[in-house]
C-alpha positions as semicolon CSV with decimal commas, in nm:
position;residue;x (nm);y (nm);z (nm)
1;T;6,457;12,321;23,947
2;V;6,659;12,594;24,118
3;D;6,499;12,722;24,440
4;K;6,762;12,895;24,656
5;S;6,600;13,208;24,794
6;S;6,881;13,297;25,034
7;E;7,195;13,162;24,866
8;T;7,364;13,122;24,530
9;L;7,370;12,774;24,380
10;W;7,712;12,699;24,227
11;L;7,753;12,445;23,949
12;A;8,047;12,212;24,017
13;S;8,047;12,009;23,693
14;D;7,892;12,006;23,345
15;I;7,531;11,887;23,324
16;E;7,271;11,806;23,059
17;V;6,905;11,902;23,102
18;D;6,659;11,715;22,879
19;R;6,352;11,915;22,979
20;D;6,293;12,246;23,160
21;L;6,555;12,413;23,376
22;E;6,316;12,601;23,603
23;M;6,428;12,904;23,803
24;V;6,199;12,943;24,106
25;S;6,416;13,162;24,327
26;G;6,777;13,258;24,384
27;I;7,082;13,276;24,160
28;F;7,239;12,989;23,966
29;D;7,612;13,050;23,904
30;L;7,758;12,830;23,629
31;D;8,112;12,930;23,728
32;S;8,327;12,759;23,460
33;C;8,084;12,475;23,385
34;Y;7,841;12,409;23,100
35;V;7,469;12,340;23,095
36;T;7,358;12,167;22,775
37;L;6,985;12,186;22,707
38;G;6,820;11,888;22,541
39;T;6,769;11,913;22,164
40;D;6,394;11,851;22,170
41;Y;6,260;11,993;22,496
42;G;6,537;12,159;22,695
43;T;6,440;12,517;22,786
44;L;6,494;12,777;23,057
45;T;6,194;12,905;23,251
46;G;6,136;13,150;23,532
47;E;6,430;13,388;23,482
48;D;6,371;13,750;23,584
49;S;6,554;14,041;23,743
50;T;6,595;13,865;24,080
51;T;6,601;13,498;23,981
52;Y;6,852;13,424;23,709
53;I;7,148;13,230;23,573
54;M;7,493;13,388;23,567
55;A;7,853;13,275;23,530
56;S;8,132;13,422;23,739
57;D;8,377;13,249;23,504
58;S;8,357;13,098;23,153
59;G;8,046;12,884;23,203
60;E;7,785;12,874;22,927
61;I;7,434;12,751;22,852
62;I;7,432;12,554;22,525
63;K;7,153;12,450;22,290
64;V;7,200;12,250;21,968
65;L;6,909;12,239;21,725
66;T;6,817;12,234;21,357
67;W;6,678;12,565;21,232
68;D;6,476;12,598;20,912
69;A;6,391;12,962;20,839
70;P;6,360;13,062;21,208
71;N;6,095;13,324;21,277
72;S;6,147;13,506;21,608
73;A;6,294;13,180;21,733
74;K;6,414;13,172;22,095
75;P;6,653;12,879;22,128
76;G;6,604;12,717;22,467
77;N;6,432;13,037;22,583
78;M;6,781;13,177;22,653
79;W;6,658;13,535;22,596
80;G;6,794;13,569;22,244
81;E;6,583;13,580;21,928
82;I;6,672;13,503;21,564
83;T;6,479;13,554;21,240
84;S;6,594;13,454;20,891
85;T;6,428;13,331;20,572
86;Q;6,720;13,092;20,517
87;N;6,758;12,738;20,648
88;L;7,043;12,753;20,897
89;G;7,077;12,378;20,940
90;L;7,233;12,231;21,254
91;T;7,302;12,527;21,482
92;T;7,483;12,564;21,814
93;V;7,367;12,852;22,034
94;K;7,556;12,952;22,348
95;R;7,487;13,210;22,618
96;G;7,772;13,323;22,839
97;H;7,836;13,599;23,092
98;V;8,196;13,705;23,040
99;A;8,221;14,082;22,979
100;H;8,417;14,114;22,655
101;T;8,649;14,406;22,583
102;I;8,551;14,625;22,288
103;G;8,839;14,858;22,209
104;S;8,898;15,049;22,531
105;Q;8,549;14,973;22,662
106;T;8,402;14,676;22,849
107;A;8,077;14,515;22,732
108;I;7,784;14,400;22,943
109;E;7,805;14,068;23,126
110;R;7,621;13,867;22,861
111;Y;7,693;13,742;22,510
112;Y;7,538;13,505;22,259
113;S;7,728;13,283;22,019
114;V;7,534;13,149;21,721
115;E;7,708;12,895;21,494
116;P;7,487;12,766;21,209
117;T;7,597;12,516;20,944
118;N;7,469;12,751;20,672
119;N;7,614;13,090;20,760
120;T;7,600;13,301;20,445
121;D;7,344;13,541;20,295
122;L;7,118;13,505;20,599
123;E;6,983;13,863;20,618
124;A;6,906;13,775;20,979
125;T;6,745;13,981;21,253
126;V;6,905;13,943;21,595
127;K;6,719;14,052;21,908
128;F;6,943;14,059;22,216
129;Y;6,776;14,051;22,558
130;Y;6,958;14,123;22,884
131;L;6,897;14,179;23,255
132;N;6,976;14,501;23,438
133;H;7,229;14,345;23,673
134;E;7,441;14,257;23,366
135;L;7,487;14,621;23,255
136;N;7,833;14,634;23,411
137;T;7,805;15,010;23,491
138;L;7,701;15,094;23,134
139;T;7,412;15,334;23,076
140;E;7,120;15,142;22,930
141;S;7,012;15,414;22,686
142;T;7,356;15,420;22,519
143;L;7,380;15,045;22,447
144;D;7,452;14,926;22,094
145;M;7,513;14,576;21,961
146;Y;7,854;14,453;21,849
147;R;7,947;14,140;21,652
148;L;8,274;13,952;21,642
149;G;8,425;13,990;21,295
150;D;8,632;13,747;21,090
151;D;8,952;13,906;21,222
152;D;8,835;13,864;21,583
153;E;8,772;14,238;21,610
154;W;8,441;14,370;21,742
155;V;8,229;14,543;21,477
156;H;7,955;14,793;21,559
157;C;7,605;14,700;21,435
158;F;7,343;14,956;21,332
159;T;7,051;14,946;21,575
160;N;6,709;14,880;21,423
161;S;6,520;14,913;21,750
162;K;6,580;14,908;22,125
163;D;6,371;14,926;22,440
164;D;6,510;15,003;22,783
165;S;6,190;14,885;22,952
166;D;6,180;14,547;22,778
167;N;6,560;14,521;22,792
168;Y;6,651;14,446;22,432
169;V;6,852;14,576;22,137
170;E;6,765;14,457;21,785
171;V;6,968;14,467;21,464
172;I;6,873;14,357;21,114
173;G;7,050;14,259;20,793
174;Q;7,308;14,026;20,948
175;N;7,446;13,822;20,656
176;S;7,612;13,580;20,895
177;L;7,582;13,489;21,262
178;T;7,866;13,498;21,511
179;V;7,923;13,617;21,869
180;F;7,709;13,915;21,974
181;T;7,727;14,138;22,280
182;L;7,619;14,486;22,391
183;G;7,852;14,775;22,465
184;K;7,862;15,149;22,487
185;G;7,731;15,300;22,165
186;L;7,925;15,523;21,928
187;L;7,861;15,895;21,891
188;K;7,567;15,962;21,659
189;I;7,475;16,256;21,438
190;N;7,169;16,320;21,222
191;A;7,295;16,589;20,987
192;K;7,120;16,745;20,691
193;A;7,274;16,933;20,396
194;L;7,208;17,009;20,029
195;L;7,440;17,038;19,730
196;A;7,385;17,334;19,496
197;G;7,502;17,140;19,191
198;A;7,245;16,864;19,235
199;Y;6,965;17,086;19,364
200;D;6,624;17,053;19,201
201;S;6,355;17,232;19,404
202;A;6,157;17,230;19,729
203;G;6,446;17,097;19,935
204;L;6,518;16,799;19,706
205;M;6,816;16,706;19,490
206;T;6,847;16,490;19,179
207;D;6,992;16,139;19,202
208;D;7,124;16,097;18,847
209;L;7,449;15,937;18,964
210;R;7,257;15,667;19,147
211;S;7,001;15,605;18,873
212;G;7,285;15,588;18,621
213;S;7,471;15,328;18,834
214;L;7,770;15,561;18,862
215;L;7,807;15,578;19,241
216;P;8,100;15,379;19,381
217;T;8,011;15,120;19,644
218;A;8,308;15,222;19,862
219;E;8,389;15,569;19,993
220;P;8,585;15,784;19,742
221;Y;8,741;16,045;19,971
222;A;9,062;15,874;20,078
223;G;9,156;15,829;19,713
224;L;9,082;16,196;19,638
225;G;9,328;16,321;19,899
226;F;9,085;16,416;20,173
227;P;9,207;16,355;20,532
228;H;9,015;16,033;20,574
229;G;9,142;15,682;20,634
230;G;8,811;15,500;20,647
231;T;8,701;15,195;20,452
232;E;8,325;15,254;20,447
233;A;8,125;15,047;20,197
234;V;7,753;15,072;20,129
235;Y;7,523;14,786;20,228
236;D;7,364;14,576;19,957
237;G;7,043;14,721;19,818
238;V;7,086;15,075;19,953
239;F;7,149;15,220;19,606
240;D;6,827;15,056;19,485
241;R;6,611;15,281;19,700
242;T;6,414;15,554;19,527
243;S;6,196;15,851;19,637
244;D;6,336;16,096;19,894
245;D;6,565;15,828;20,042
246;A;6,750;15,777;19,714
247;V;7,125;15,836;19,751
248;V;7,264;16,141;19,572
249;D;7,633;16,094;19,651
250;W;7,892;16,019;19,914
251;I;7,962;16,293;20,168
252;L;8,240;16,335;20,425
253;L;8,163;16,440;20,782
254;E;8,426;16,564;21,025
255;L;8,426;16,633;21,398
256;R;8,665;16,917;21,475
257;D;8,808;17,031;21,807
258;K;8,579;17,269;21,998
259;D;8,870;17,503;22,081
260;D;9,054;17,483;21,750
261;K;8,847;17,393;21,445
262;S;9,160;17,335;21,238
263;I;9,209;17,011;21,432
264;V;9,018;16,715;21,285
265;V;8,928;16,469;21,563
266;A;8,731;16,211;21,362
267;T;8,597;16,158;21,010
268;R;8,325;15,941;20,855
269;A;8,222;15,897;20,494
270;A;7,843;15,881;20,472
271;L;7,554;15,884;20,224
272;L;7,361;16,194;20,119
273;Q;6,995;16,139;20,029
274;K;6,771;16,343;19,799
275;D;6,607;16,531;20,087
276;G;6,944;16,617;20,243
277;D;6,950;16,351;20,513
278;I;7,300;16,217;20,576
279;V;7,291;15,851;20,680
280;D;7,528;15,565;20,752
281;M;7,604;15,264;20,534
282;D;7,271;15,088;20,590
283;G;7,087;15,384;20,435
284;T;6,879;15,463;20,745
285;S;7,089;15,494;21,062
286;S;7,250;15,799;21,219
287;V;7,613;15,845;21,119
288;T;7,839;15,710;21,393
289;F;8,182;15,824;21,516
290;D;8,426;15,641;21,739
291;A;8,522;15,933;21,961
292;A;8,459;16,066;22,310
293;A;8,134;16,249;22,379
294;D;8,206;16,621;22,375
295;D;8,134;16,948;22,195
296;Y;8,261;16,954;21,835
297;Y;8,245;17,167;21,526
298;L;8,063;16,965;21,260
299;V;8,204;16,989;20,906
300;V;8,035;16,863;20,588
301;Q;8,268;16,815;20,293
302;H;8,202;16,713;19,932
303;R;8,434;16,622;19,649
304;N;8,343;16,919;19,422
305;H;8,154;17,158;19,651
306;L;8,285;17,391;19,920
307;G;8,270;17,242;20,268
308;I;8,065;17,399;20,547
309;V;8,105;17,407;20,924
310;S;7,858;17,454;21,207
311;A;7,834;17,807;21,344
312;S;7,954;17,688;21,684
313;A;8,065;17,370;21,854
314;I;7,770;17,139;21,925
315;S;7,723;16,862;22,180
316;I;7,759;16,515;22,026
317;S;7,704;16,199;22,229
318;E;7,576;15,843;22,209
319;T;7,224;15,987;22,180
320;A;7,181;16,116;21,825
321;T;7,226;16,492;21,779
322;T;7,034;16,659;21,495
323;Y;7,188;16,945;21,297
324;D;7,025;17,098;20,989
325;F;7,228;17,314;20,749
326;T;6,944;17,338;20,495
327;T;6,686;17,579;20,638
328;T;6,862;17,806;20,890
329;L;7,129;18,040;20,756
330;T;7,280;18,107;21,098
331;N;7,358;17,738;21,149
332;T;7,653;17,777;20,910
333;L;7,970;17,963;21,003
334;G;8,008;18,265;20,776
335;E;7,639;18,257;20,686
336;G;7,608;18,377;20,324
337;N;7,983;18,355;20,272
338;G;7,979;17,993;20,382
339;I;7,659;17,860;20,228
340;L;7,447;17,945;19,922
341;D;7,099;18,094;19,961
342;L;6,891;17,907;19,701
343;G;6,614;18,167;19,720
344;D;6,334;17,931;19,819
345;G;6,397;17,899;20,189
346;Y;6,677;17,645;20,151
347;Y;7,057;17,668;20,166
348;A;7,321;17,451;19,997
349;L;7,694;17,397;19,969
350;Y;7,849;17,609;19,691
351;S;7,941;17,407;19,384
352;G;8,250;17,472;19,171
353;D;8,546;17,346;19,376
354;A;8,655;17,102;19,107
355;D;9,015;17,080;19,226
356;G;8,930;17,042;19,597
357;S;9,133;17,347;19,703
358;G;8,865;17,486;19,934
359;Q;8,805;17,782;19,701
360;V;8,615;17,840;19,377
361;Q;8,860;18,002;19,137
362;N;8,935;18,034;18,766
363;T;9,190;17,757;18,818
364;D;8,899;17,517;18,876
365;I;8,803;17,559;18,510
366;S;9,115;17,406;18,356
367;P;9,074;17,047;18,485
368;I;8,711;17,051;18,369
369;L;8,798;17,165;18,017
370;T;9,027;16,866;17,971
371;I;8,739;16,622;18,027
372;I;8,447;16,801;17,858
373;G;8,222;16,541;17,696
374;T;8,324;16,265;17,938
375;A;8,071;16,062;18,133
376;G;8,119;15,896;18,472
377;Y;8,176;15,967;18,840
378;L;8,397;16,272;18,793
379;S;8,486;16,579;19,001
380;G;8,429;16,797;18,695
381;D;8,063;16,695;18,684
382;L;7,947;16,983;18,903
383;D;7,573;16,941;18,841
384;M;7,610;16,569;18,910
385;N;7,415;16,444;18,609
386;G;7,687;16,195;18,511
387;Q;7,837;16,406;18,231
388;V;8,100;16,681;18,217
389;Q;7,966;16,966;18,004
390;N;8,019;17,336;17,940
391;S;7,709;17,399;18,152
392;D;7,897;17,271;18,455
393;I;8,135;17,565;18,421
394;Q;7,874;17,822;18,321
395;N;7,607;17,736;18,579
396;Q;7,786;17,570;18,868
397;L;8,130;17,732;18,882
398;Q;8,154;18,082;18,734
399;P;7,871;18,231;18,947
400;Y;8,062;18,137;19,265
401;I;8,417;18,241;19,178
402;G;8,575;18,400;19,482
403;K;8,385;18,192;19,736
404;G;8,584;17,990;19,987
405;E;8,546;17,763;20,287
406;Q;8,509;17,940;20,622
407;Y;8,736;17,719;20,831
């Protein structure tokens, strides 16, 4: 029992606690020592915003247990929660309070390390709880979870849910468990756009490339010569989704300088869904950018359609910004010169830029003619049905000759 209402209790050596470690009042500083909770009964109780355990150095709380398909399991009541349908076997869980460095940023003063014997194909949910005094000057509403990757680099996790009042951030779909912490979130954008070539009706596109298993699982833009150095890869199962969330194709988003839109500040390959939503690799989350919060021109590029750019620079921060190119003509720079009026209240990127020059010209026809009759994931497939046909030229290129990107 820790009951030190007026002073901090410092731990001078490692200890083992077979039953409850009860926090009644005060602060318990582990310093550089370790508290090991008993396998069967060892738990923490009584921690809150004023009575808590911390570590001014490398000290940790440790719990070793056997986990079979944990369901919202809270090892040792250390304020972390794990769910998985898999048997994890003998598992070591640690809680520490060193603030890790994530790129140029510093994380909060808490982390969890989870080391199971079985650590593959877990599809685990991780719920990370924290206390306000651990925020380390970070703004609570901008927190995202990060995991330590195989190369000892911190990897951003897509947030499933978070609650500033209950002090948690939750992520899902973790195929393995490792070290987790919370840090400042990335910039987020919820953009929406349509492609004329794949357009069907009522604001929806066809998903023939997906249903025909023709979509690549990794981003295609770097290999096509676009200014993008990313390595994005889609999460397992995302291409299996149907209805309005079915993926139509890969898209490329750019953030461009607010004073000079010829300057590309950051790029992300993302996934375009049937209803025009542009999402990140998990198929649901806002698209994230590792850049400073600021005003940016937002550009949407596609491998055989003309790119579009926002009518003005927009504010983009760690709180998701929404921008819709599909229903408001004035949201696109150049208006009718920059985006196609589909005639039913929706707007779409012009198709026909088969050679990726930024213009639809007669010269776009030649590379298509050489592959007429070919099936696959091809730039000449302007209507995106998985085949290169004369109709691609007649319906999706020739009507738009002379159109060009407005940036």
